[in-house]
PDB file of C-alpha atoms and ligand atoms in Angstrom:
ATOM      1  CA  MET A 464      45.663  -5.544 -53.266  1.00  0.00           C
ATOM      2  CA  ASN A 465      43.038  -2.814 -52.809  1.00  0.00           C
ATOM      3  CA  LYS A 466      43.553   0.347 -54.804  1.00  0.00           C
ATOM      4  CA  THR A 467      44.041   3.623 -52.952  1.00  0.00           C
ATOM      5  CA  ILE A 468      42.624   7.090 -53.630  1.00  0.00           C
ATOM      6  CA  LEU A 469      43.753  10.326 -51.983  1.00  0.00           C
ATOM      7  CA  ILE A 470      41.091  13.043 -51.885  1.00  0.00           C
ATOM      8  CA  THR A 471      41.577  16.725 -51.054  1.00  0.00           C
ATOM      9  CA  GLY A 472      38.670  18.574 -49.428  1.00  0.00           C
ATOM     10  CA  ALA A 473      37.054  15.376 -48.111  1.00  0.00           C
ATOM     11  CA  SER A 474      35.350  17.140 -45.185  1.00  0.00           C
ATOM     12  CA  SER A 475      32.162  17.899 -47.119  1.00  0.00           C
ATOM     13  CA  GLY A 476      30.284  17.862 -50.419  1.00  0.00           C
ATOM     14  CA  ILE A 477      31.757  16.083 -53.436  1.00  0.00           C
ATOM     15  CA  GLY A 478      34.995  15.091 -51.677  1.00  0.00           C
ATOM     16  CA  ARG A 479      33.176  13.487 -48.774  1.00  0.00           C
ATOM     17  CA  ALA A 480      30.650  11.656 -50.997  1.00  0.00           C
ATOM     18  CA  THR A 481      33.555  10.346 -53.073  1.00  0.00           C
ATOM     19  CA  ALA A 482      35.396   9.108 -49.970  1.00  0.00           C
ATOM     20  CA  LEU A 483      32.276   7.210 -48.856  1.00  0.00           C
ATOM     21  CA  LEU A 484      31.638   5.707 -52.301  1.00  0.00           C
ATOM     22  CA  PHE A 485      35.200   4.489 -52.876  1.00  0.00           C
ATOM     23  CA  GLN A 486      35.325   3.005 -49.372  1.00  0.00           C
ATOM     24  CA  GLU A 487      32.060   1.174 -50.063  1.00  0.00           C
ATOM     25  CA  LYS A 488      33.555  -0.142 -53.322  1.00  0.00           C
ATOM     26  CA  GLY A 489      36.468  -1.659 -51.405  1.00  0.00           C
ATOM     27  CA  TRP A 490      39.148   0.974 -52.010  1.00  0.00           C
ATOM     28  CA  ASN A 491      41.561   2.349 -49.447  1.00  0.00           C
ATOM     29  CA  VAL A 492      40.796   6.034 -48.964  1.00  0.00           C
ATOM     30  CA  ILE A 493      43.104   8.802 -47.761  1.00  0.00           C
ATOM     31  CA  ALA A 494      40.466  11.384 -46.869  1.00  0.00           C
ATOM     32  CA  THR A 495      42.356  14.634 -46.403  1.00  0.00           C
ATOM     33  CA  MET A 496      40.989  17.820 -44.945  1.00  0.00           C
ATOM     34  CA  ARG A 497      41.967  21.055 -43.231  1.00  0.00           C
ATOM     35  CA  THR A 498      40.445  20.112 -39.864  1.00  0.00           C
ATOM     36  CA  PRO A 499      40.585  16.329 -39.393  1.00  0.00           C
ATOM     37  CA  GLU A 500      39.960  16.781 -35.657  1.00  0.00           C
ATOM     38  CA  LYS A 501      36.322  17.628 -36.504  1.00  0.00           C
ATOM     39  CA  GLU A 502      35.758  14.389 -38.460  1.00  0.00           C
ATOM     40  CA  SER A 503      34.234  11.287 -36.884  1.00  0.00           C
ATOM     41  CA  GLU A 504      32.204   9.281 -39.455  1.00  0.00           C
ATOM     42  CA  LEU A 505      35.029   8.727 -41.951  1.00  0.00           C
ATOM     43  CA  LYS A 506      37.440   7.861 -39.112  1.00  0.00           C
ATOM     44  CA  SER A 507      35.136   5.036 -38.033  1.00  0.00           C
ATOM     45  CA  LEU A 508      35.276   3.255 -41.418  1.00  0.00           C
ATOM     46  CA  ASP A 509      37.617   0.422 -42.410  1.00  0.00           C
ATOM     47  CA  ASN A 510      40.440   1.243 -44.829  1.00  0.00           C
ATOM     48  CA  VAL A 511      40.009   4.998 -44.427  1.00  0.00           C
ATOM     49  CA  LEU A 512      42.843   7.214 -43.232  1.00  0.00           C
ATOM     50  CA  VAL A 513      41.741  10.725 -42.303  1.00  0.00           C
ATOM     51  CA  ASN A 514      44.564  13.225 -42.130  1.00  0.00           C
ATOM     52  CA  LYS A 515      45.380  16.900 -42.427  1.00  0.00           C
ATOM     53  CA  LEU A 516      46.023  18.467 -45.802  1.00  0.00           C
ATOM     54  CA  ASP A 517      45.552  22.181 -46.374  1.00  0.00           C
ATOM     55  CA  VAL A 518      46.417  22.830 -50.011  1.00  0.00           C
ATOM     56  CA  LEU A 519      47.868  26.214 -48.979  1.00  0.00           C
ATOM     57  CA  GLU A 520      50.397  24.542 -46.642  1.00  0.00           C
ATOM     58  CA  ILE A 521      52.977  22.501 -48.527  1.00  0.00           C
ATOM     59  CA  ASP A 522      54.195  20.778 -45.333  1.00  0.00           C
ATOM     60  CA  THR A 523      50.730  19.288 -44.793  1.00  0.00           C
ATOM     61  CA  ILE A 524      50.671  18.012 -48.406  1.00  0.00           C
ATOM     62  CA  LYS A 525      54.025  16.272 -47.836  1.00  0.00           C
ATOM     63  CA  SER A 526      53.066  14.798 -44.465  1.00  0.00           C
ATOM     64  CA  SER A 527      49.643  13.610 -45.667  1.00  0.00           C
ATOM     65  CA  LEU A 528      51.182  11.817 -48.652  1.00  0.00           C
ATOM     66  CA  LYS A 529      53.942  10.263 -46.556  1.00  0.00           C
ATOM     67  CA  GLU A 530      51.472   8.943 -43.993  1.00  0.00           C
ATOM     68  CA  GLY A 531      49.115   7.666 -46.713  1.00  0.00           C
ATOM     69  CA  ILE A 532      51.877   5.776 -48.537  1.00  0.00           C
ATOM     70  CA  GLU A 533      53.191   4.344 -45.262  1.00  0.00           C
ATOM     71  CA  LYS A 534      49.725   3.044 -44.374  1.00  0.00           C
ATOM     72  CA  PHE A 535      48.543   1.717 -47.738  1.00  0.00           C
ATOM     73  CA  GLY A 536      51.843   1.167 -49.602  1.00  0.00           C
ATOM     74  CA  LYS A 537      50.811   2.978 -52.764  1.00  0.00           C
ATOM     75  CA  ILE A 538      48.504   5.696 -54.099  1.00  0.00           C
ATOM     76  CA  ASP A 539      46.683   4.917 -57.362  1.00  0.00           C
ATOM     77  CA  VAL A 540      44.391   7.924 -57.818  1.00  0.00           C
ATOM     78  CA  VAL A 541      44.561  11.513 -56.582  1.00  0.00           C
ATOM     79  CA  LEU A 542      41.345  13.521 -56.594  1.00  0.00           C
ATOM     80  CA  ASN A 543      42.155  17.232 -56.679  1.00  0.00           C
ATOM     81  CA  ASN A 544      38.825  18.444 -55.335  1.00  0.00           C
ATOM     82  CA  ALA A 545      39.459  21.181 -52.736  1.00  0.00           C
ATOM     83  CA  GLY A 546      38.077  24.462 -53.951  1.00  0.00           C
ATOM     84  CA  TYR A 547      35.698  27.343 -53.373  1.00  0.00           C
ATOM     85  CA  ALA A 548      34.321  30.352 -55.227  1.00  0.00           C
ATOM     86  CA  LEU A 549      35.257  33.995 -54.866  1.00  0.00           C
ATOM     87  CA  MET A 550      32.319  35.864 -56.366  1.00  0.00           C
ATOM     88  CA  GLY A 551      31.330  39.487 -56.876  1.00  0.00           C
ATOM     89  CA  THR A 552      32.461  42.513 -58.830  1.00  0.00           C
ATOM     90  CA  PHE A 553      36.092  42.261 -59.850  1.00  0.00           C
ATOM     91  CA  GLU A 554      36.768  45.870 -58.834  1.00  0.00           C
ATOM     92  CA  SER A 555      35.668  45.033 -55.271  1.00  0.00           C
ATOM     93  CA  ALA A 556      37.818  41.923 -54.873  1.00  0.00           C
ATOM     94  CA  LYS A 557      40.623  42.322 -52.344  1.00  0.00           C
ATOM     95  CA  ARG A 558      44.056  41.442 -53.678  1.00  0.00           C
ATOM     96  CA  GLU A 559      44.675  38.936 -50.893  1.00  0.00           C
ATOM     97  CA  SER A 560      41.330  37.290 -51.704  1.00  0.00           C
ATOM     98  CA  ILE A 561      42.325  36.919 -55.352  1.00  0.00           C
ATOM     99  CA  ILE A 562      45.643  35.375 -54.314  1.00  0.00           C
ATOM    100  CA  ARG A 563      43.823  33.001 -51.968  1.00  0.00           C
ATOM    101  CA  GLN A 564      41.346  31.993 -54.682  1.00  0.00           C
ATOM    102  CA  PHE A 565      44.187  31.077 -57.032  1.00  0.00           C
ATOM    103  CA  GLY A 566      46.153  29.607 -54.119  1.00  0.00           C
ATOM    104  CA  VAL A 567      43.468  27.071 -53.263  1.00  0.00           C
ATOM    105  CA  ASN A 568      41.945  26.291 -56.673  1.00  0.00           C
ATOM    106  CA  VAL A 569      45.095  26.442 -58.824  1.00  0.00           C
ATOM    107  CA  GLN A 570      48.442  26.589 -56.973  1.00  0.00           C
ATOM    108  CA  GLY A 571      47.177  24.111 -54.370  1.00  0.00           C
ATOM    109  CA  LEU A 572      46.257  21.680 -57.127  1.00  0.00           C
ATOM    110  CA  PHE A 573      49.690  22.216 -58.734  1.00  0.00           C
ATOM    111  CA  ASP A 574      51.437  21.573 -55.402  1.00  0.00           C
ATOM    112  CA  VAL A 575      49.548  18.365 -54.673  1.00  0.00           C
ATOM    113  CA  THR A 576      50.231  17.177 -58.231  1.00  0.00           C
ATOM    114  CA  GLN A 577      53.970  17.929 -58.036  1.00  0.00           C
ATOM    115  CA  GLU A 578      54.328  16.256 -54.652  1.00  0.00           C
ATOM    116  CA  VAL A 579      52.589  13.075 -55.874  1.00  0.00           C
ATOM    117  CA  LEU A 580      54.458  12.846 -59.171  1.00  0.00           C
ATOM    118  CA  PRO A 581      57.696  11.193 -57.940  1.00  0.00           C
ATOM    119  CA  HIS A 582      55.549   8.403 -56.434  1.00  0.00           C
ATOM    120  CA  PHE A 583      53.525   7.933 -59.636  1.00  0.00           C
ATOM    121  CA  ARG A 584      56.679   8.076 -61.803  1.00  0.00           C
ATOM    122  CA  ALA A 585      58.388   5.428 -59.666  1.00  0.00           C
ATOM    123  CA  ASN A 586      55.287   3.207 -59.936  1.00  0.00           C
ATOM    124  CA  LYS A 587      54.988   3.873 -63.696  1.00  0.00           C
ATOM    125  CA  GLU A 588      51.262   4.424 -63.143  1.00  0.00           C
ATOM    126  CA  GLY A 589      48.723   6.637 -61.423  1.00  0.00           C
ATOM    127  CA  MET A 590      45.824   8.938 -62.162  1.00  0.00           C
ATOM    128  CA  PHE A 591      44.945  12.543 -61.425  1.00  0.00           C
ATOM    129  CA  ILE A 592      41.248  13.406 -61.429  1.00  0.00           C
ATOM    130  CA  ASN A 593      40.882  17.166 -61.296  1.00  0.00           C
ATOM    131  CA  ILE A 594      37.555  18.700 -60.350  1.00  0.00           C
ATOM    132  CA  SER A 595      36.774  21.456 -62.787  1.00  0.00           C
ATOM    133  CA  SER A 596      33.241  22.727 -63.414  1.00  0.00           C
ATOM    134  CA  ILE A 597      30.944  23.721 -66.210  1.00  0.00           C
ATOM    135  CA  GLY A 598      32.460  27.022 -65.103  1.00  0.00           C
ATOM    136  CA  GLY A 599      35.732  25.841 -66.655  1.00  0.00           C
ATOM    137  CA  LYS A 600      34.124  25.881 -70.091  1.00  0.00           C
ATOM    138  CA  MET A 601      31.492  28.655 -69.892  1.00  0.00           C
ATOM    139  CA  THR A 602      30.804  31.627 -67.654  1.00  0.00           C
ATOM    140  CA  PHE A 603      28.212  33.283 -65.452  1.00  0.00           C
ATOM    141  CA  PRO A 604      28.272  36.947 -64.435  1.00  0.00           C
ATOM    142  CA  LEU A 605      30.135  38.078 -61.314  1.00  0.00           C
ATOM    143  CA  MET A 606      32.477  35.103 -61.268  1.00  0.00           C
ATOM    144  CA  PRO A 607      35.481  36.166 -63.349  1.00  0.00           C
ATOM    145  CA  LEU A 608      37.917  35.034 -60.669  1.00  0.00           C
ATOM    146  CA  TYR A 609      36.372  31.635 -59.936  1.00  0.00           C
ATOM    147  CA  HIS A 610      35.986  30.964 -63.657  1.00  0.00           C
ATOM    148  CA  SER A 611      39.573  31.875 -64.378  1.00  0.00           C
ATOM    149  CA  THR A 612      40.738  29.304 -61.800  1.00  0.00           C
ATOM    150  CA  LYS A 613      38.655  26.550 -63.398  1.00  0.00           C
ATOM    151  CA  TRP A 614      39.707  27.559 -66.938  1.00  0.00           C
ATOM    152  CA  ALA A 615      43.274  27.280 -65.615  1.00  0.00           C
ATOM    153  CA  VAL A 616      42.582  23.768 -64.304  1.00  0.00           C
ATOM    154  CA  GLU A 617      41.175  22.812 -67.717  1.00  0.00           C
ATOM    155  CA  GLY A 618      44.183  24.093 -69.676  1.00  0.00           C
ATOM    156  CA  PHE A 619      46.651  22.651 -67.183  1.00  0.00           C
ATOM    157  CA  SER A 620      45.057  19.203 -67.276  1.00  0.00           C
ATOM    158  CA  GLU A 621      44.692  19.083 -71.056  1.00  0.00           C
ATOM    159  CA  SER A 622      48.323  19.972 -71.684  1.00  0.00           C
ATOM    160  CA  LEU A 623      49.690  17.861 -68.830  1.00  0.00           C
ATOM    161  CA  ARG A 624      48.199  14.634 -70.172  1.00  0.00           C
ATOM    162  CA  TRP A 625      50.810  14.375 -72.949  1.00  0.00           C
ATOM    163  CA  GLU A 626      53.796  14.361 -70.615  1.00  0.00           C
ATOM    164  CA  MET A 627      51.970  12.143 -68.125  1.00  0.00           C
ATOM    165  CA  ALA A 628      51.502   9.559 -70.886  1.00  0.00           C
ATOM    166  CA  GLN A 629      55.331   9.262 -70.976  1.00  0.00           C
ATOM    167  CA  ILE A 630      55.308   7.927 -67.406  1.00  0.00           C
ATOM    168  CA  GLY A 631      52.106   5.850 -67.542  1.00  0.00           C
ATOM    169  CA  VAL A 632      49.975   8.395 -65.669  1.00  0.00           C
ATOM    170  CA  LYS A 633      46.446   9.428 -66.665  1.00  0.00           C
ATOM    171  CA  VAL A 634      44.792  12.820 -66.259  1.00  0.00           C
ATOM    172  CA  LYS A 635      41.034  13.276 -66.096  1.00  0.00           C
ATOM    173  CA  LEU A 636      38.715  16.246 -65.602  1.00  0.00           C
ATOM    174  CA  VAL A 637      35.292  16.047 -63.996  1.00  0.00           C
ATOM    175  CA  GLU A 638      32.991  18.953 -64.860  1.00  0.00           C
ATOM    176  CA  PRO A 639      29.977  19.210 -62.528  1.00  0.00           C
ATOM    177  CA  GLY A 640      27.084  21.609 -63.045  1.00  0.00           C
ATOM    178  CA  GLY A 641      25.175  22.783 -59.978  1.00  0.00           C
ATOM    179  CA  VAL A 642      25.639  20.455 -57.006  1.00  0.00           C
ATOM    180  CA  ALA A 643      23.807  20.755 -53.685  1.00  0.00           C
ATOM    181  CA  THR A 644      26.774  21.123 -51.309  1.00  0.00           C
ATOM    182  CA  ASP A 645      28.224  23.835 -49.046  1.00  0.00           C
ATOM    183  CA  PHE A 646      29.700  25.435 -52.190  1.00  0.00           C
ATOM    184  CA  GLY A 647      27.017  28.140 -52.442  1.00  0.00           C
ATOM    185  CA  GLY A 648      26.899  28.618 -48.658  1.00  0.00           C
ATOM    186  CA  ARG A 649      29.837  28.555 -46.264  1.00  0.00           C
ATOM    187  CA  SER A 650      32.338  28.009 -49.105  1.00  0.00           C
ATOM    188  CA  LEU A 651      31.211  31.094 -51.044  1.00  0.00           C
ATOM    189  CA  ASP A 652      33.231  34.293 -50.628  1.00  0.00           C
ATOM    190  CA  MET A 653      30.992  37.071 -51.992  1.00  0.00           C
ATOM    191  CA  GLN A 654      32.660  40.454 -52.364  1.00  0.00           C
ATOM    192  CA  HIS A 655      30.923  43.550 -53.638  1.00  0.00           C
ATOM    193  CA  ASN A 656      31.510  47.064 -52.382  1.00  0.00           C
ATOM    194  CA  PRO A 657      28.099  48.825 -52.589  1.00  0.00           C
ATOM    195  CA  GLU A 658      29.893  52.185 -52.706  1.00  0.00           C
ATOM    196  CA  LEU A 659      30.680  51.267 -56.313  1.00  0.00           C
ATOM    197  CA  THR A 660      27.129  52.301 -57.069  1.00  0.00           C
ATOM    198  CA  GLU A 661      27.335  51.843 -60.844  1.00  0.00           C
ATOM    199  CA  TYR A 662      27.277  48.055 -60.356  1.00  0.00           C
ATOM    200  CA  ASN A 663      24.571  47.828 -57.694  1.00  0.00           C
ATOM    201  CA  GLU A 664      21.541  47.384 -59.919  1.00  0.00           C
ATOM    202  CA  PHE A 665      23.285  44.659 -61.924  1.00  0.00           C
ATOM    203  CA  VAL A 666      24.566  42.882 -58.797  1.00  0.00           C
ATOM    204  CA  GLY A 667      21.110  43.008 -57.212  1.00  0.00           C
ATOM    205  CA  ALA A 668      19.323  41.684 -60.312  1.00  0.00           C
ATOM    206  CA  PHE A 669      21.807  38.904 -60.975  1.00  0.00           C
ATOM    207  CA  THR A 670      22.036  37.790 -57.344  1.00  0.00           C
ATOM    208  CA  LYS A 671      18.238  37.583 -57.082  1.00  0.00           C
ATOM    209  CA  ALA A 672      17.916  35.623 -60.321  1.00  0.00           C
ATOM    210  CA  MET A 673      20.787  33.336 -59.352  1.00  0.00           C
ATOM    211  CA  GLN A 674      19.294  32.577 -55.930  1.00  0.00           C
ATOM    212  CA  ALA A 675      15.921  31.833 -57.531  1.00  0.00           C
ATOM    213  CA  SER A 676      17.571  29.415 -59.966  1.00  0.00           C
ATOM    214  CA  MET A 677      19.558  27.609 -57.238  1.00  0.00           C
ATOM    215  CA  ASP A 678      16.872  25.287 -55.937  1.00  0.00           C
ATOM    216  CA  PRO A 679      18.790  22.369 -54.356  1.00  0.00           C
ATOM    217  CA  SER A 680      16.070  19.958 -55.503  1.00  0.00           C
ATOM    218  CA  ASN A 681      16.987  20.768 -59.137  1.00  0.00           C
ATOM    219  CA  MET A 682      20.708  20.325 -58.562  1.00  0.00           C
ATOM    220  CA  SER A 683      22.813  17.187 -58.708  1.00  0.00           C
ATOM    221  CA  LYS A 684      23.576  15.473 -55.447  1.00  0.00           C
ATOM    222  CA  ALA A 685      27.206  15.089 -54.411  1.00  0.00           C
ATOM    223  CA  GLU A 686      26.683  11.300 -54.575  1.00  0.00           C
ATOM    224  CA  GLN A 687      25.915  11.553 -58.316  1.00  0.00           C
ATOM    225  CA  ILE A 688      29.158  13.406 -58.947  1.00  0.00           C
ATOM    226  CA  ALA A 689      30.984  10.773 -56.889  1.00  0.00           C
ATOM    227  CA  GLU A 690      29.601   8.112 -59.256  1.00  0.00           C
ATOM    228  CA  VAL A 691      31.052   9.984 -62.239  1.00  0.00           C
ATOM    229  CA  ILE A 692      34.404  10.216 -60.436  1.00  0.00           C
ATOM    230  CA  TYR A 693      34.254   6.464 -59.808  1.00  0.00           C
ATOM    231  CA  THR A 694      33.604   5.860 -63.513  1.00  0.00           C
ATOM    232  CA  ALA A 695      36.535   8.103 -64.448  1.00  0.00           C
ATOM    233  CA  ALA A 696      38.788   6.184 -62.044  1.00  0.00           C
ATOM    234  CA  THR A 697      37.776   2.717 -63.205  1.00  0.00           C
ATOM    235  CA  ASP A 698      36.623   2.769 -66.859  1.00  0.00           C
ATOM    236  CA  GLY A 699      40.087   2.008 -68.229  1.00  0.00           C
ATOM    237  CA  LYS A 700      39.665   4.685 -70.896  1.00  0.00           C
ATOM    238  CA  ASP A 701      41.845   7.624 -71.889  1.00  0.00           C
ATOM    239  CA  THR A 702      38.872  10.021 -71.891  1.00  0.00           C
ATOM    240  CA  LEU A 703      39.900  13.449 -70.585  1.00  0.00           C
ATOM    241  CA  ARG A 704      36.571  15.125 -69.771  1.00  0.00           C
ATOM    242  CA  TYR A 705      33.550  13.810 -67.857  1.00  0.00           C
ATOM    243  CA  ARG A 706      30.510  16.072 -67.702  1.00  0.00           C
ATOM    244  CA  ALA A 707      28.752  15.425 -64.397  1.00  0.00           C
ATOM    245  CA  GLY A 708      25.034  16.072 -63.928  1.00  0.00           C
ATOM    246  CA  ALA A 709      22.125  16.547 -66.333  1.00  0.00           C
ATOM    247  CA  ASP A 710      22.529  20.337 -66.311  1.00  0.00           C
ATOM    248  CA  ALA A 711      26.240  20.071 -67.116  1.00  0.00           C
ATOM    249  CA  LYS A 712      25.567  17.834 -70.107  1.00  0.00           C
ATOM    250  CA  GLN A 713      22.789  20.068 -71.409  1.00  0.00           C
ATOM    251  CA  LEU A 714      24.539  23.415 -70.845  1.00  0.00           C
ATOM    252  CA  LEU A 715      27.932  22.388 -72.221  1.00  0.00           C
ATOM    253  CA  ALA A 716      26.363  20.795 -75.292  1.00  0.00           C
ATOM    254  CA  ALA A 717      24.345  23.969 -75.904  1.00  0.00           C
ATOM    255  CA  ARG A 718      27.391  26.207 -75.371  1.00  0.00           C
ATOM    256  CA  SER A 719      29.509  24.279 -77.855  1.00  0.00           C
ATOM    257  CA  ASN A 720      26.842  24.814 -80.532  1.00  0.00           C
ATOM    258  CA  MET A 721      26.512  28.570 -79.960  1.00  0.00           C
ATOM    259  CA  SER A 722      28.383  31.624 -81.080  1.00  0.00           C
ATOM    260  CA  ASP A 723      29.622  33.898 -78.267  1.00  0.00           C
ATOM    261  CA  GLU A 724      26.837  36.349 -79.098  1.00  0.00           C
ATOM    262  CA  GLU A 725      24.138  33.674 -78.900  1.00  0.00           C
ATOM    263  CA  PHE A 726      25.552  32.536 -75.557  1.00  0.00           C
ATOM    264  CA  PHE A 727      25.534  36.071 -74.107  1.00  0.00           C
ATOM    265  CA  THR A 728      21.908  36.517 -75.170  1.00  0.00           C
ATOM    266  CA  MET A 729      20.944  33.189 -73.612  1.00  0.00           C
ATOM    267  CA  GLN A 730      22.543  34.078 -70.254  1.00  0.00           C
ATOM    268  CA  GLU A 731      21.058  37.594 -70.264  1.00  0.00           C
ATOM    269  CA  GLN A 732      17.577  36.182 -70.904  1.00  0.00           C
ATOM    270  CA  GLN A 733      18.065  33.473 -68.294  1.00  0.00           C
ATOM    271  CA  PHE A 734      19.052  35.967 -65.594  1.00  0.00           C
ATOM    272  CA  GLY A 735      16.854  38.881 -66.732  1.00  0.00           C
ATOM    273  CA  LEU A 736      19.832  41.188 -67.351  1.00  0.00           C
TER     274      LEU A 736
HETATM  275  N1  LIG B1754      28.822  22.586 -55.784  1.00  0.00           N
HETATM  276  C1  LIG B1754      28.857  22.963 -57.026  1.00  0.00           C
HETATM  277  O1  LIG B1754      27.848  23.455 -57.578  1.00  0.00           O
HETATM  278  C2  LIG B1754      30.120  22.767 -57.836  1.00  0.00           C
HETATM  279  C3  LIG B1754      30.026  22.851 -59.230  1.00  0.00           C
HETATM  280  C4  LIG B1754      31.166  22.673 -59.996  1.00  0.00           C
HETATM  281  C5  LIG B1754      32.386  22.442 -59.381  1.00  0.00           C
HETATM  282  N2  LIG B1754      32.463  22.373 -58.020  1.00  0.00           N
HETATM  283  C6  LIG B1754      33.780  22.127 -57.424  1.00  0.00           C
HETATM  284  O2  LIG B1754      33.709  20.997 -56.590  1.00  0.00           O
HETATM  285  C7  LIG B1754      34.766  21.051 -55.630  1.00  0.00           C
HETATM  286  C8  LIG B1754      34.196  20.685 -54.266  1.00  0.00           C
HETATM  287  O3  LIG B1754      33.220  21.612 -53.897  1.00  0.00           O
HETATM  288  P1  LIG B1754      31.839  21.175 -53.176  1.00  0.00           P
HETATM  289  O4  LIG B1754      30.739  21.539 -54.085  1.00  0.00           O
HETATM  290  O5  LIG B1754      31.950  19.812 -52.661  1.00  0.00           O
HETATM  291  O6  LIG B1754      31.791  22.250 -52.001  1.00  0.00           O
HETATM  292  P2  LIG B1754      32.088  22.137 -50.416  1.00  0.00           P
HETATM  293  O7  LIG B1754      31.146  21.157 -49.799  1.00  0.00           O
HETATM  294  O8  LIG B1754      32.074  23.529 -49.935  1.00  0.00           O
HETATM  295  O9  LIG B1754      33.548  21.497 -50.346  1.00  0.00           O
HETATM  296  C9  LIG B1754      34.703  22.262 -50.570  1.00  0.00           C
HETATM  297  C10 LIG B1754      35.852  21.524 -49.923  1.00  0.00           C
HETATM  298  O10 LIG B1754      37.082  22.219 -50.212  1.00  0.00           O
HETATM  299  C11 LIG B1754      37.790  22.303 -48.995  1.00  0.00           C
HETATM  300  N3  LIG B1754      38.785  23.370 -48.962  1.00  0.00           N
HETATM  301  C12 LIG B1754      38.623  24.708 -49.050  1.00  0.00           C
HETATM  302  N4  LIG B1754      39.812  25.328 -48.914  1.00  0.00           N
HETATM  303  C13 LIG B1754      40.737  24.355 -48.727  1.00  0.00           C
HETATM  304  C14 LIG B1754      42.134  24.339 -48.494  1.00  0.00           C
HETATM  305  N5  LIG B1754      42.854  25.474 -48.405  1.00  0.00           N
HETATM  306  N6  LIG B1754      42.769  23.142 -48.348  1.00  0.00           N
HETATM  307  C15 LIG B1754      42.078  21.985 -48.398  1.00  0.00           C
HETATM  308  N7  LIG B1754      40.744  21.932 -48.588  1.00  0.00           N
HETATM  309  C16 LIG B1754      40.096  23.109 -48.741  1.00  0.00           C
HETATM  310  C17 LIG B1754      36.710  22.510 -47.949  1.00  0.00           C
HETATM  311  O11 LIG B1754      37.253  22.261 -46.673  1.00  0.00           O
HETATM  312  P3  LIG B1754      36.684  22.916 -45.316  1.00  0.00           P
HETATM  313  O12 LIG B1754      35.570  22.005 -44.850  1.00  0.00           O
HETATM  314  O13 LIG B1754      37.845  22.908 -44.395  1.00  0.00           O
HETATM  315  O14 LIG B1754      36.200  24.294 -45.641  1.00  0.00           O
HETATM  316  C18 LIG B1754      35.713  21.457 -48.401  1.00  0.00           C
HETATM  317  O15 LIG B1754      36.103  20.172 -47.971  1.00  0.00           O
HETATM  318  C19 LIG B1754      35.355  22.455 -55.725  1.00  0.00           C
HETATM  319  O16 LIG B1754      36.575  22.388 -56.452  1.00  0.00           O
HETATM  320  C20 LIG B1754      34.308  23.225 -56.517  1.00  0.00           C
HETATM  321  O17 LIG B1754      34.874  24.282 -57.242  1.00  0.00           O
HETATM  322  C21 LIG B1754      31.353  22.529 -57.221  1.00  0.00           C
END
């Protein structure tokens, strides 16, 4: 019997590339998204079920899972991928935006995980692959809120793996570096109030340096991250963390060999701060 993966945020970027790769490899794919009515390509493929799942709406999590299990009989892997970045000065961030950032990147991931668990526990097997980031292990300026969501996903996943082992379930983390997707475009929520003039020079300098460093041709492609996710799903190992992309491997290795002070100096030099 084909294995089945459920993916959140499959409308674009890493989630979409992963849906296409697993389908090509002969898996059943439950490609979930907020607006399935806009999707056509994935709907045209064999063994792909496209349905609605907004991680902020628990009813859509329940209905998506129910429909997926009815169609394919069983879910083997859940890819918790849906996410976006709230960026900017912390003092400018609206409270409702902070709640939304944690709602999508953290509470949404918790809700999907809790709703799937009875199914995995009954099957005595299953796997969660949670999309973290290099930003779950190190930081860049003006992203304290996004980073704190990914650090939360890291801590959650690392601790959860012990209890999951009791029921035959695996937990894995995939940590991409920069990936050329909609993440830095339509998915980015940038908030800075220029009336907070003390920050303006810093925000201007960092934003300029960041944009200059974000050349899509130097970034990983979503398809490369999908390959790492496929390895995590199929390698039969108990490995927790998978660094995804050349930059992720290089930056995380460098960070783990540095003191905090050395790391701050490196980032300040990199971004001309
Ligand atoms: N790109 C990078 O450089 C990078 C690096 C490290 C980690 N990541 C992580 O990779 C994951 C995927 O991002 P991406 O790069 O593929 O960006 P993307 O192309 O912008 O994809 C983000 C996906 O999340 C979905 N999403 C947003 N809010 C949602 C909600 N409430 N419920 C369900 N889905 C929701 C989006 O759906 P809509 O189409 O409906 O908006 C979209 O499918 C994120 O967790 C991100 O933090 C990205």
